XYZ file of C-alpha atoms in Angstrom:
96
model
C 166.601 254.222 17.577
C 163.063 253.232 16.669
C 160.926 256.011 14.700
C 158.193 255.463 16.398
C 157.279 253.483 20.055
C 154.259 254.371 22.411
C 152.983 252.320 25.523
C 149.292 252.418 26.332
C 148.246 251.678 29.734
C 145.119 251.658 32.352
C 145.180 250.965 35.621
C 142.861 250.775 39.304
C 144.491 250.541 42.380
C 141.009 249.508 44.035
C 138.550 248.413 41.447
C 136.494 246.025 43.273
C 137.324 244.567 47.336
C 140.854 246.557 48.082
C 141.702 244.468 44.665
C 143.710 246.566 41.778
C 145.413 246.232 38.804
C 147.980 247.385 35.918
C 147.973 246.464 32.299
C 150.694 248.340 29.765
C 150.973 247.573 25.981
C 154.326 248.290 24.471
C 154.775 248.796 21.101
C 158.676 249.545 18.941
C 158.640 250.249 15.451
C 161.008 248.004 13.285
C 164.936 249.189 13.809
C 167.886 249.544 11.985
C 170.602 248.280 14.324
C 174.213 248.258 13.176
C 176.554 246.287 15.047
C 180.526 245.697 15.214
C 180.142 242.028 13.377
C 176.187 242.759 12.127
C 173.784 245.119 10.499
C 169.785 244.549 9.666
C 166.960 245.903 10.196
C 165.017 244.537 13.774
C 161.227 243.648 12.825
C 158.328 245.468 14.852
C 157.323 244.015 18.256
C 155.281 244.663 21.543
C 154.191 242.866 24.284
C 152.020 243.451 26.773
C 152.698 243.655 31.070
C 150.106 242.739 33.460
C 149.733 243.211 37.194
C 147.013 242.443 39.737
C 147.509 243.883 43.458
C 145.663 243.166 46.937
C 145.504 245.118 49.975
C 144.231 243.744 53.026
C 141.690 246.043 54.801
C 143.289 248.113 58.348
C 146.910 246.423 56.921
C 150.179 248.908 54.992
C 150.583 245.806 53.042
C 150.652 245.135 49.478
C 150.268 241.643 47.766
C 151.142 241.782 43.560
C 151.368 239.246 41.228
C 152.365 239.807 38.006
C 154.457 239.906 34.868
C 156.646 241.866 32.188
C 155.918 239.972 28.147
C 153.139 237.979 29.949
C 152.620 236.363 26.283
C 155.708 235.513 26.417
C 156.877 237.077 23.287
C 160.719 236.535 22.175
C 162.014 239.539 21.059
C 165.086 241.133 20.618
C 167.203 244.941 20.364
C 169.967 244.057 18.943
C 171.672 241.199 16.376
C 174.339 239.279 18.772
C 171.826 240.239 22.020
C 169.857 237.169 23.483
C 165.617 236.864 22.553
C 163.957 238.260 25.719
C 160.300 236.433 26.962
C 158.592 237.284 30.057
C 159.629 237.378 33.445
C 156.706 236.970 36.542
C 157.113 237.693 39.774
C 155.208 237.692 42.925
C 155.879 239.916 45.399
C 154.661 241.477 48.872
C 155.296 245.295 50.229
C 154.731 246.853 53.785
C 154.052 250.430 53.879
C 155.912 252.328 56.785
């Protein structure tokens, strides 16, 4: 495991107009990863997720838009494993 990782976040679910957001940095200290066929040491990486949210006035709804890597960072956590970039989604929530 990594010595060190931390994630650093803010976030306002109504900063301005029923309008909100989320942003998280994360941050993994370089690795040593040994494998069955592989061992090395994994460089340092973050990235960073964003999210912006909307909820209509009188409404239990919930409009988001977003991602996870929004830079779209390839990284990987493990030799053999596939390089990960972002994934962004948009998505809508009622409230019972």
């Amino acid at each position: 495991a990594p010595k060190y990782r931390f994630n650093l976040g803010l976030r306002n679910d109504n900063v301005c107009h029923n309008v909100g957001f989320n942003v998280v940095y994360k941050w993994q200290d370089k690795n040593y990863y040994e494998g069955t066929f592989v061992t090395g040491t994994l460089p340092a990486f973050g990235w960073l997720d964003a999210q912006i949210s909307f909820r209509p006035k009188g409404t239990k709804s919930t409009f988001r838009i977003g991602g996870t890597n929004v830079l779209n960072y390839y990284a990987r956590t493990g030799y053999g494993s596939p390089y990960v970039g972002g994934l962004y989604y948009m998505s809508y929530g009622f409230n019972l």
